[in-house]
Amino acid sequence: MLSSCSSNAILTKIRAILGKRLTEADYAQMARKNDVGEVAALLKENPSYAAALRHVEESQVHRGQLEALLKKDLFYKYSALRRYDFSGQDFYDFIFKQVEIDEIIRRLLLLQSGEQVDFVVDLPSYMLGRTSFPLMDLARAKNFSEILACMPHTPYPALLKRFEQEDIQQVRVLDCEHALYSYYYQYLGQTIRKQFRGETRKQLLDIIHAEIEAQNIQAIFRLKLYSNYSADRIRPYLYPYTYKLKKQQLDALLEATDFDSMCKAFLPHEHPPVTQEDGIESYLHQFCYHLERRLLRFTTQAPVAMYTFITLRRIEVENIITVIEGVRYHMPQEEILKLLIL
Amino acid sequence: MSIEKMRLVNLVGNLSDLDQTLLRCVQSEVFAPEMAINTLDKSSGFLPLSGENPHAQQLKQLYDLAEDVHAELSRAELPEGFDCDQAAAEIKRVQERVQQLSSERREKRERIDHMEQALIQIEHLHGLDVKFDDIFSMNYVKVRFGRLPADSYPKLAFYDNKTFFFFAFDHDDAYYWGVYFAPATKITVIDDIFKSLYFERLRVPDYVHRTPEEAITNLNKALDEDRKRLNEIEAELAKIKESEADTLNRCFTVIKAASDVFALRKYVATVNNRFYLEGFIPVSEEKKFQKEMDTMDTVSCVFQPDDANPTLTPPTRLKNGRFSKPFEMFVGMYGTPGYRDFDPTLLVSITYTLIFGIMFGDLGQGFVIALIGAVLAFWKKMDFGRIMMRLGISSMVFGFIYGSVFGLEHVLDPVFHAMGFAEKPIEVFDSNTTNMLLIAAIGVGVCSIAIAMMINIYVGFKYRNIDKAVFSQNGLAGLVVYLGTIIAVALLMLFQVNVLNPVFIVLVIVIPLFCIFFREPLTKICTRHKNLKPEDGIGSFIMENFFEMFEYLLSYVSNTMSFLRVGGFILSHAGMMAVVLSLSEMMSGAGSVVVLIFGNIFVMCLEGLIVGIQVLRLEFYEIFSRFYSGDGKPYEPAVISYRPER
């Protein structure tokens, strides 16, 4: 009874927040602005972001700061919604796992690039003390073994140990990323199968498989077109889950040689135009976005609503960041709008 | 009560005549353009017309200028020969007048903004009991005042090994206000660290020499001077606005028209230096449009039937009488009717007005609603005001029947006596009347639902959709079951006549229900479909239809009962007003009148809103859902928008 009430509360709250989401007209208005400060001023007027940005001083705000505030707001919204969950299910912890994995990958990349910017600068401080290992220790780690040492009692050292190299430049981050995300998707799938039944399980697995499939397709395009990888070299980097893609389509995609034939291998007959200039990413993001939006609109299951809400809100934040970047580099409004996931 | 017939218009001409053609189309105010390129055979060489709007930059300048002088742009009368070039020259002239003042204003605002920020920050330094001069005179240690975001504060722990100290004087949930000290030799590195953590440095102005308290006084003085100058600039700009408003509006009128006409080029397809444009116009406007186009000899204008191009869906323009016209707003909320569909506006206008009046019957309150509606309609030109006028009058009519004026139930008794009645026609609080009201409410519901079903049958037959017209739960079969059952029950309960004999049951209930259950195969038989087997197997078909049938029967009952709220609100309205009157009687003198007035206002606002929403709910859920899909395309002719915003 309590669990069903909490479920309804989460759904209602999510729909209320979504009611205030940014529209295409809002983005267009933002894209017309001349600098980041003006965008911040506009966002401050929006009921969805007014509270998060109330202390921002438009004339002094920095792009990175604004991004950090938006991401923090997303986390606080998640925390506020989580308070209504009395089921005790740890499925909702997916957000922490994701942050942990992303931060480990970011740390590795920064170390490889010679740490031009301190890792700590972009560290989400609202996550300090909430993750399964201290993020500040990760920030202090100076090589691969220190990274592994700073997260004892977590599954990550076991996953990464086989990639350890004394020279950080020798570490293949792509392999590390694949290992970490393979674990993440496996964890997510197991948690969903353990904790949910029926419609909830089906909808959650559907959406996660759709996301993974999009990731796989994106990986194939990138590895094939930019790194000239062969089909056999690409296969180990694919996650073993599919949504709609059939085995023959996947094989055809892997064997295809250019952008157009790759698109032909998996895109449905009637699809919006996809050009090599725009890349496949835009199409895949749009596909997942619309799928999740539709699911969120019709679902009556709180976990599905929560998962899709977090994803959609993250996309909204990414859209805002895209607009801010565009405004900062004085891109024309139409060009900025083309880059958004709407 | 209909949907206006449309004509498909094809316009073909030389590219040199395009601008003039587009202008005529816009001036006609009836031409709804379609994307020509989407319907043409691309292999014939048709291309979309590209090119940047040459008026966009001028328009932007004009908007900026209007913003600078706080003017609201609007349409103005144009003098003879005033064109875009002249407008550009005028904009340039006004810009020159405004530019210097505008940039000075921007500078002043930035300075004031900065000083206000400085003031806020220095106010947070109250805890610093040291003179600024002493701090800034240090040679080997550099000092920076400012604020650090609260998120960045815990990150300072990462820099334990760096040579700096950060002292926080004050903090709130967003910032830590304080100062950091670092050796002069390391200051660049330390500054970079703090900058990366979004430390906002407070530049203590040169004239701040003493303690923070004295600095605040000095800053306030400087701020006052700057604000005074800012006010002077604003006054000068206001003068410019006054003298140049007409010029700006004239420029706006001419440039906006040129820009909007140019924007229509996206609908145009071109081939071999010829343009091709197509769109819809209402049949009633054909002559007017033809006349407009006849003046251009080189442009061919061909009128075709609305279904000449099967890839195009004609837009829907509703055509309603004066009474029902404002209710198009409610229909639009649900969705525009399809071009060949039934326009439910008249039905909505009658049922909405009637049911609202029944539920909110009060002569006095109805008058107030009608009055407010008239003000909104004639002053603010709001469609909703017109709806309120109709609802108010309906409420007055039923209020008169109930004998209720601002909740006073017996004020009209002398009128009824004079009319020859012993008492008012309907006494809401009489227990016999209550039952009658509830039964009447059900009657209203039955009529509404039956009408909605009949419309569904009509639309079904019109589209030759046998499933919709005959076998569906809202088709002929559904209507027979629904009305048959209601009539049988009514005869039995009201007149003790039992018609439920086996023949009646088989003909009116069993056969129609059989039709609804087997609607899918029956439809296939009627349409001469060969494969009668259900797609998902017979078991699934029976299960699915069994539950659907159960839901249909349940919905017939629940949808009819839903109309009980009509009777319920009559009682609730009378009840609420009785409470207001009781409260009013408990007060004495002016207090009693005040309670009566505010009670009436409260009931009008609360109940008026609730009744309005409830009736709309009945319309949408109980009536519209039976026949209306609302998937039409609204008729949006190309016009020039003179709205002041960008």
PDB file of N, CA and C in Angstrom, chain B residues 201-283:
ATOM      1  N   ARG B 201      36.276  37.139  -7.999  1.00  0.00           N
ATOM      2  CA  ARG B 201      37.112  38.083  -7.279  1.00  0.00           C
ATOM      3  C   ARG B 201      36.395  39.404  -7.108  1.00  0.00           C
ATOM      4  N   LEU B 202      36.546  39.958  -5.928  1.00  0.00           N
ATOM      5  CA  LEU B 202      35.984  41.283  -5.664  1.00  0.00           C
ATOM      6  C   LEU B 202      37.100  42.289  -5.804  1.00  0.00           C
ATOM      7  N   ARG B 203      36.967  43.138  -6.810  1.00  0.00           N
ATOM      8  CA  ARG B 203      37.982  44.170  -7.015  1.00  0.00           C
ATOM      9  C   ARG B 203      37.658  45.313  -6.071  1.00  0.00           C
ATOM     10  N   VAL B 204      38.434  45.412  -5.035  1.00  0.00           N
ATOM     11  CA  VAL B 204      38.151  46.488  -4.085  1.00  0.00           C
ATOM     12  C   VAL B 204      38.549  47.810  -4.744  1.00  0.00           C
ATOM     13  N   PRO B 205      37.597  48.710  -4.918  1.00  0.00           N
ATOM     14  CA  PRO B 205      37.906  49.950  -5.643  1.00  0.00           C
ATOM     15  C   PRO B 205      39.056  50.724  -5.002  1.00  0.00           C
ATOM     16  N   ASP B 206      39.747  51.511  -5.852  1.00  0.00           N
ATOM     17  CA  ASP B 206      40.929  52.241  -5.383  1.00  0.00           C
ATOM     18  C   ASP B 206      40.622  53.176  -4.225  1.00  0.00           C
ATOM     19  N   TYR B 207      39.411  53.739  -4.255  1.00  0.00           N
ATOM     20  CA  TYR B 207      39.099  54.732  -3.214  1.00  0.00           C
ATOM     21  C   TYR B 207      38.712  54.086  -1.879  1.00  0.00           C
ATOM     22  N   VAL B 208      38.721  52.770  -1.830  1.00  0.00           N
ATOM     23  CA  VAL B 208      38.419  52.105  -0.558  1.00  0.00           C
ATOM     24  C   VAL B 208      39.722  51.949   0.205  1.00  0.00           C
ATOM     25  N   HIS B 209      39.824  52.738   1.253  1.00  0.00           N
ATOM     26  CA  HIS B 209      41.107  52.738   1.961  1.00  0.00           C
ATOM     27  C   HIS B 209      40.998  52.219   3.381  1.00  0.00           C
ATOM     28  N   ARG B 210      39.858  52.340   3.963  1.00  0.00           N
ATOM     29  CA  ARG B 210      39.813  52.040   5.390  1.00  0.00           C
ATOM     30  C   ARG B 210      39.137  50.695   5.659  1.00  0.00           C
ATOM     31  N   THR B 211      38.383  50.668   6.747  1.00  0.00           N
ATOM     32  CA  THR B 211      37.750  49.387   7.105  1.00  0.00           C
ATOM     33  C   THR B 211      36.541  49.132   6.199  1.00  0.00           C
ATOM     34  N   PRO B 212      36.022  47.900   6.181  1.00  0.00           N
ATOM     35  CA  PRO B 212      34.867  47.602   5.332  1.00  0.00           C
ATOM     36  C   PRO B 212      33.698  48.560   5.572  1.00  0.00           C
ATOM     37  N   GLU B 213      33.453  48.964   6.796  1.00  0.00           N
ATOM     38  CA  GLU B 213      32.332  49.861   7.087  1.00  0.00           C
ATOM     39  C   GLU B 213      32.479  51.173   6.313  1.00  0.00           C
ATOM     40  N   GLU B 214      33.702  51.705   6.344  1.00  0.00           N
ATOM     41  CA  GLU B 214      33.923  52.979   5.636  1.00  0.00           C
ATOM     42  C   GLU B 214      33.846  52.762   4.117  1.00  0.00           C
ATOM     43  N   ALA B 215      34.317  51.605   3.690  1.00  0.00           N
ATOM     44  CA  ALA B 215      34.248  51.298   2.248  1.00  0.00           C
ATOM     45  C   ALA B 215      32.808  51.279   1.763  1.00  0.00           C
ATOM     46  N   ILE B 216      31.930  50.752   2.601  1.00  0.00           N
ATOM     47  CA  ILE B 216      30.506  50.675   2.215  1.00  0.00           C
ATOM     48  C   ILE B 216      29.942  52.078   2.018  1.00  0.00           C
ATOM     49  N   THR B 217      30.298  52.990   2.912  1.00  0.00           N
ATOM     50  CA  THR B 217      29.810  54.367   2.776  1.00  0.00           C
ATOM     51  C   THR B 217      30.277  54.971   1.456  1.00  0.00           C
ATOM     52  N   ASN B 218      31.548  54.776   1.145  1.00  0.00           N
ATOM     53  CA  ASN B 218      32.101  55.339  -0.098  1.00  0.00           C
ATOM     54  C   ASN B 218      31.427  54.757  -1.335  1.00  0.00           C
ATOM     55  N   LEU B 219      31.200  53.449  -1.289  1.00  0.00           N
ATOM     56  CA  LEU B 219      30.564  52.806  -2.440  1.00  0.00           C
ATOM     57  C   LEU B 219      29.141  53.336  -2.639  1.00  0.00           C
ATOM     58  N   ASN B 220      28.435  53.505  -1.565  1.00  0.00           N
ATOM     59  CA  ASN B 220      27.056  54.028  -1.657  1.00  0.00           C
ATOM     60  C   ASN B 220      27.033  55.403  -2.303  1.00  0.00           C
ATOM     61  N   LYS B 221      28.026  56.206  -1.957  1.00  0.00           N
ATOM     62  CA  LYS B 221      28.105  57.566  -2.524  1.00  0.00           C
ATOM     63  C   LYS B 221      28.317  57.499  -4.048  1.00  0.00           C
ATOM     64  N   ALA B 222      29.258  56.669  -4.436  1.00  0.00           N
ATOM     65  CA  ALA B 222      29.543  56.521  -5.879  1.00  0.00           C
ATOM     66  C   ALA B 222      28.331  55.971  -6.617  1.00  0.00           C
ATOM     67  N   LEU B 223      27.664  55.045  -5.957  1.00  0.00           N
ATOM     68  CA  LEU B 223      26.477  54.459  -6.578  1.00  0.00           C
ATOM     69  C   LEU B 223      25.398  55.505  -6.818  1.00  0.00           C
ATOM     70  N   ASP B 224      25.193  56.361  -5.858  1.00  0.00           N
ATOM     71  CA  ASP B 224      24.171  57.413  -6.007  1.00  0.00           C
ATOM     72  C   ASP B 224      24.445  58.292  -7.211  1.00  0.00           C
ATOM     73  N   GLU B 225      25.727  58.634  -7.386  1.00  0.00           N
ATOM     74  CA  GLU B 225      26.097  59.512  -8.529  1.00  0.00           C
ATOM     75  C   GLU B 225      25.791  58.809  -9.862  1.00  0.00           C
ATOM     76  N   ASP B 226      26.175  57.554  -9.934  1.00  0.00           N
ATOM     77  CA  ASP B 226      25.959  56.816 -11.179  1.00  0.00           C
ATOM     78  C   ASP B 226      24.474  56.629 -11.467  1.00  0.00           C
ATOM     79  N   ARG B 227      23.707  56.356 -10.439  1.00  0.00           N
ATOM     80  CA  ARG B 227      22.264  56.164 -10.641  1.00  0.00           C
ATOM     81  C   ARG B 227      21.606  57.455 -11.132  1.00  0.00           C
ATOM     82  N   LYS B 228      22.112  58.587 -10.624  1.00  0.00           N
ATOM     83  CA  LYS B 228      21.561  59.879 -11.061  1.00  0.00           C
ATOM     84  C   LYS B 228      21.800  60.070 -12.559  1.00  0.00           C
ATOM     85  N   ARG B 229      23.035  59.780 -12.980  1.00  0.00           N
ATOM     86  CA  ARG B 229      23.367  59.947 -14.403  1.00  0.00           C
ATOM     87  C   ARG B 229      22.531  58.970 -15.260  1.00  0.00           C
ATOM     88  N   LEU B 230      22.343  57.775 -14.743  1.00  0.00           N
ATOM     89  CA  LEU B 230      21.560  56.770 -15.473  1.00  0.00           C
ATOM     90  C   LEU B 230      20.130  57.274 -15.688  1.00  0.00           C
ATOM     91  N   ASN B 231      19.575  57.898 -14.661  1.00  0.00           N
ATOM     92  CA  ASN B 231      18.219  58.444 -14.786  1.00  0.00           C
ATOM     93  C   ASN B 231      18.159  59.530 -15.856  1.00  0.00           C
ATOM     94  N   GLU B 232      19.222  60.338 -15.902  1.00  0.00           N
ATOM     95  CA  GLU B 232      19.263  61.412 -16.926  1.00  0.00           C
ATOM     96  C   GLU B 232      19.267  60.801 -18.333  1.00  0.00           C
ATOM     97  N   ILE B 233      20.080  59.744 -18.472  1.00  0.00           N
ATOM     98  CA  ILE B 233      20.168  59.081 -19.798  1.00  0.00           C
ATOM     99  C   ILE B 233      18.800  58.512 -20.179  1.00  0.00           C
ATOM    100  N   GLU B 234      18.152  57.862 -19.211  1.00  0.00           N
ATOM    101  CA  GLU B 234      16.833  57.271 -19.479  1.00  0.00           C
ATOM    102  C   GLU B 234      15.841  58.352 -19.929  1.00  0.00           C
ATOM    103  N   ALA B 235      15.925  59.514 -19.291  1.00  0.00           N
ATOM    104  CA  ALA B 235      15.009  60.607 -19.648  1.00  0.00           C
ATOM    105  C   ALA B 235      15.256  61.059 -21.083  1.00  0.00           C
ATOM    106  N   GLU B 236      16.561  61.146 -21.444  1.00  0.00           N
ATOM    107  CA  GLU B 236      16.889  61.576 -22.811  1.00  0.00           C
ATOM    108  C   GLU B 236      16.381  60.549 -23.836  1.00  0.00           C
ATOM    109  N   LEU B 237      16.552  59.264 -23.498  1.00  0.00           N
ATOM    110  CA  LEU B 237      16.079  58.218 -24.406  1.00  0.00           C
ATOM    111  C   LEU B 237      14.558  58.238 -24.519  1.00  0.00           C
ATOM    112  N   ALA B 238      13.894  58.548 -23.411  1.00  0.00           N
ATOM    113  CA  ALA B 238      12.424  58.628 -23.444  1.00  0.00           C
ATOM    114  C   ALA B 238      11.971  59.736 -24.393  1.00  0.00           C
ATOM    115  N   LYS B 239      12.759  60.843 -24.391  1.00  0.00           N
ATOM    116  CA  LYS B 239      12.430  61.966 -25.311  1.00  0.00           C
ATOM    117  C   LYS B 239      12.575  61.494 -26.759  1.00  0.00           C
ATOM    118  N   ILE B 240      13.647  60.761 -27.014  1.00  0.00           N
ATOM    119  CA  ILE B 240      13.863  60.247 -28.382  1.00  0.00           C
ATOM    120  C   ILE B 240      12.715  59.326 -28.775  1.00  0.00           C
ATOM    121  N   LYS B 241      12.309  58.500 -27.816  1.00  0.00           N
ATOM    122  CA  LYS B 241      11.211  57.562 -28.100  1.00  0.00           C
ATOM    123  C   LYS B 241       9.963  58.339 -28.523  1.00  0.00           C
ATOM    124  N   GLU B 242       9.703  59.392 -27.774  1.00  0.00           N
ATOM    125  CA  GLU B 242       8.501  60.192 -28.053  1.00  0.00           C
ATOM    126  C   GLU B 242       8.555  60.788 -29.468  1.00  0.00           C
ATOM    127  N   SER B 243       9.752  61.304 -29.810  1.00  0.00           N
ATOM    128  CA  SER B 243       9.828  61.998 -31.093  1.00  0.00           C
ATOM    129  C   SER B 243       9.965  61.036 -32.283  1.00  0.00           C
ATOM    130  N   GLU B 244      10.507  59.826 -32.019  1.00  0.00           N
ATOM    131  CA  GLU B 244      10.790  58.927 -33.145  1.00  0.00           C
ATOM    132  C   GLU B 244       9.857  57.706 -33.217  1.00  0.00           C
ATOM    133  N   ALA B 245       8.907  57.611 -32.307  1.00  0.00           N
ATOM    134  CA  ALA B 245       8.055  56.404 -32.257  1.00  0.00           C
ATOM    135  C   ALA B 245       7.373  56.149 -33.600  1.00  0.00           C
ATOM    136  N   ASP B 246       6.838  57.204 -34.205  1.00  0.00           N
ATOM    137  CA  ASP B 246       6.131  57.040 -35.478  1.00  0.00           C
ATOM    138  C   ASP B 246       7.067  56.540 -36.576  1.00  0.00           C
ATOM    139  N   THR B 247       8.271  57.119 -36.595  1.00  0.00           N
ATOM    140  CA  THR B 247       9.251  56.708 -37.607  1.00  0.00           C
ATOM    141  C   THR B 247       9.569  55.226 -37.447  1.00  0.00           C
ATOM    142  N   LEU B 248       9.815  54.818 -36.187  1.00  0.00           N
ATOM    143  CA  LEU B 248      10.158  53.409 -35.950  1.00  0.00           C
ATOM    144  C   LEU B 248       9.018  52.499 -36.382  1.00  0.00           C
ATOM    145  N   ASN B 249       7.800  52.904 -36.078  1.00  0.00           N
ATOM    146  CA  ASN B 249       6.650  52.074 -36.460  1.00  0.00           C
ATOM    147  C   ASN B 249       6.500  51.978 -37.977  1.00  0.00           C
ATOM    148  N   ARG B 250       6.780  53.077 -38.647  1.00  0.00           N
ATOM    149  CA  ARG B 250       6.701  53.055 -40.124  1.00  0.00           C
ATOM    150  C   ARG B 250       7.757  52.094 -40.689  1.00  0.00           C
ATOM    151  N   CYS B 251       8.974  52.212 -40.129  1.00  0.00           N
ATOM    152  CA  CYS B 251      10.054  51.311 -40.587  1.00  0.00           C
ATOM    153  C   CYS B 251       9.662  49.866 -40.307  1.00  0.00           C
ATOM    154  N   PHE B 252       9.082  49.641 -39.124  1.00  0.00           N
ATOM    155  CA  PHE B 252       8.682  48.276 -38.737  1.00  0.00           C
ATOM    156  C   PHE B 252       7.652  47.732 -39.722  1.00  0.00           C
ATOM    157  N   THR B 253       6.678  48.564 -40.046  1.00  0.00           N
ATOM    158  CA  THR B 253       5.599  48.118 -40.936  1.00  0.00           C
ATOM    159  C   THR B 253       6.153  47.675 -42.289  1.00  0.00           C
ATOM    160  N   VAL B 254       7.048  48.467 -42.825  1.00  0.00           N
ATOM    161  CA  VAL B 254       7.531  48.168 -44.176  1.00  0.00           C
ATOM    162  C   VAL B 254       8.528  46.994 -44.163  1.00  0.00           C
ATOM    163  N   ILE B 255       9.421  46.975 -43.164  1.00  0.00           N
ATOM    164  CA  ILE B 255      10.451  45.914 -43.153  1.00  0.00           C
ATOM    165  C   ILE B 255       9.843  44.578 -42.737  1.00  0.00           C
ATOM    166  N   LYS B 256       8.915  44.612 -41.778  1.00  0.00           N
ATOM    167  CA  LYS B 256       8.308  43.349 -41.324  1.00  0.00           C
ATOM    168  C   LYS B 256       7.529  42.708 -42.477  1.00  0.00           C
ATOM    169  N   ALA B 257       6.837  43.562 -43.237  1.00  0.00           N
ATOM    170  CA  ALA B 257       6.074  43.027 -44.365  1.00  0.00           C
ATOM    171  C   ALA B 257       7.029  42.367 -45.365  1.00  0.00           C
ATOM    172  N   ALA B 258       8.133  43.072 -45.678  1.00  0.00           N
ATOM    173  CA  ALA B 258       9.090  42.528 -46.644  1.00  0.00           C
ATOM    174  C   ALA B 258       9.696  41.233 -46.121  1.00  0.00           C
ATOM    175  N   SER B 259       9.996  41.213 -44.836  1.00  0.00           N
ATOM    176  CA  SER B 259      10.633  40.036 -44.240  1.00  0.00           C
ATOM    177  C   SER B 259       9.677  38.837 -44.232  1.00  0.00           C
ATOM    178  N   ASP B 260       8.435  39.082 -43.830  1.00  0.00           N
ATOM    179  CA  ASP B 260       7.466  37.974 -43.765  1.00  0.00           C
ATOM    180  C   ASP B 260       7.135  37.438 -45.159  1.00  0.00           C
ATOM    181  N   VAL B 261       7.070  38.343 -46.110  1.00  0.00           N
ATOM    182  CA  VAL B 261       6.815  37.901 -47.493  1.00  0.00           C
ATOM    183  C   VAL B 261       7.995  37.058 -47.980  1.00  0.00           C
ATOM    184  N   PHE B 262       9.205  37.503 -47.656  1.00  0.00           N
ATOM    185  CA  PHE B 262      10.387  36.747 -48.071  1.00  0.00           C
ATOM    186  C   PHE B 262      10.389  35.361 -47.434  1.00  0.00           C
ATOM    187  N   ALA B 263       9.910  35.314 -46.175  1.00  0.00           N
ATOM    188  CA  ALA B 263       9.910  34.029 -45.446  1.00  0.00           C
ATOM    189  C   ALA B 263       9.037  32.984 -46.136  1.00  0.00           C
ATOM    190  N   LEU B 264       8.085  33.442 -46.938  1.00  0.00           N
ATOM    191  CA  LEU B 264       7.191  32.504 -47.635  1.00  0.00           C
ATOM    192  C   LEU B 264       7.912  31.743 -48.756  1.00  0.00           C
ATOM    193  N   ARG B 265       9.121  32.183 -49.070  1.00  0.00           N
ATOM    194  CA  ARG B 265       9.870  31.521 -50.147  1.00  0.00           C
ATOM    195  C   ARG B 265      10.152  30.055 -49.831  1.00  0.00           C
ATOM    196  N   LYS B 266      10.087  29.707 -48.545  1.00  0.00           N
ATOM    197  CA  LYS B 266      10.375  28.314 -48.202  1.00  0.00           C
ATOM    198  C   LYS B 266       9.320  27.362 -48.788  1.00  0.00           C
ATOM    199  N   TYR B 267       8.168  27.908 -49.131  1.00  0.00           N
ATOM    200  CA  TYR B 267       7.102  27.068 -49.702  1.00  0.00           C
ATOM    201  C   TYR B 267       7.247  26.895 -51.216  1.00  0.00           C
ATOM    202  N   VAL B 268       8.190  27.637 -51.784  1.00  0.00           N
ATOM    203  CA  VAL B 268       8.275  27.709 -53.247  1.00  0.00           C
ATOM    204  C   VAL B 268       9.240  26.659 -53.793  1.00  0.00           C
ATOM    205  N   ALA B 269       8.882  26.085 -54.936  1.00  0.00           N
ATOM    206  CA  ALA B 269       9.805  25.203 -55.646  1.00  0.00           C
ATOM    207  C   ALA B 269      10.158  25.888 -56.973  1.00  0.00           C
ATOM    208  N   THR B 270      11.382  25.675 -57.430  1.00  0.00           N
ATOM    209  CA  THR B 270      11.780  26.339 -58.687  1.00  0.00           C
ATOM    210  C   THR B 270      12.342  25.338 -59.682  1.00  0.00           C
ATOM    211  N   VAL B 271      12.170  25.679 -60.947  1.00  0.00           N
ATOM    212  CA  VAL B 271      12.809  24.913 -62.013  1.00  0.00           C
ATOM    213  C   VAL B 271      12.928  25.815 -63.242  1.00  0.00           C
ATOM    214  N   ASN B 272      14.086  25.792 -63.853  1.00  0.00           N
ATOM    215  CA  ASN B 272      14.336  26.588 -65.070  1.00  0.00           C
ATOM    216  C   ASN B 272      13.857  28.038 -64.939  1.00  0.00           C
ATOM    217  N   ASN B 273      14.271  28.683 -63.890  1.00  0.00           N
ATOM    218  CA  ASN B 273      13.931  30.107 -63.695  1.00  0.00           C
ATOM    219  C   ASN B 273      12.429  30.368 -63.549  1.00  0.00           C
ATOM    220  N   ARG B 274      11.669  29.317 -63.242  1.00  0.00           N
ATOM    221  CA  ARG B 274      10.225  29.460 -63.010  1.00  0.00           C
ATOM    222  C   ARG B 274       9.941  29.069 -61.576  1.00  0.00           C
ATOM    223  N   PHE B 275       8.929  29.631 -60.992  1.00  0.00           N
ATOM    224  CA  PHE B 275       8.578  29.233 -59.634  1.00  0.00           C
ATOM    225  C   PHE B 275       7.245  28.496 -59.652  1.00  0.00           C
ATOM    226  N   TYR B 276       7.066  27.688 -58.626  1.00  0.00           N
ATOM    227  CA  TYR B 276       5.830  26.912 -58.485  1.00  0.00           C
ATOM    228  C   TYR B 276       5.407  27.017 -57.029  1.00  0.00           C
ATOM    229  N   LEU B 277       4.154  27.424 -56.832  1.00  0.00           N
ATOM    230  CA  LEU B 277       3.656  27.616 -55.464  1.00  0.00           C
ATOM    231  C   LEU B 277       2.261  27.026 -55.393  1.00  0.00           C
ATOM    232  N   GLU B 278       1.968  26.331 -54.317  1.00  0.00           N
ATOM    233  CA  GLU B 278       0.602  25.815 -54.190  1.00  0.00           C
ATOM    234  C   GLU B 278       0.094  25.996 -52.769  1.00  0.00           C
ATOM    235  N   GLY B 279      -1.227  26.033 -52.673  1.00  0.00           N
ATOM    236  CA  GLY B 279      -1.824  26.232 -51.349  1.00  0.00           C
ATOM    237  C   GLY B 279      -3.332  26.164 -51.460  1.00  0.00           C
ATOM    238  N   PHE B 280      -3.983  26.309 -50.327  1.00  0.00           N
ATOM    239  CA  PHE B 280      -5.441  26.214 -50.317  1.00  0.00           C
ATOM    240  C   PHE B 280      -6.070  27.576 -50.017  1.00  0.00           C
ATOM    241  N   ILE B 281      -7.222  27.793 -50.621  1.00  0.00           N
ATOM    242  CA  ILE B 281      -8.023  28.972 -50.264  1.00  0.00           C
ATOM    243  C   ILE B 281      -9.477  28.502 -50.081  1.00  0.00           C
ATOM    244  N   PRO B 282     -10.258  29.172 -49.240  1.00  0.00           N
ATOM    245  CA  PRO B 282     -11.661  28.779 -49.101  1.00  0.00           C
ATOM    246  C   PRO B 282     -12.407  29.084 -50.403  1.00  0.00           C
ATOM    247  N   VAL B 283     -13.356  28.226 -50.749  1.00  0.00           N
ATOM    248  CA  VAL B 283     -14.114  28.409 -51.993  1.00  0.00           C
ATOM    249  C   VAL B 283     -14.769  29.795 -52.022  1.00  0.00           C
TER     250      VAL B 283
END
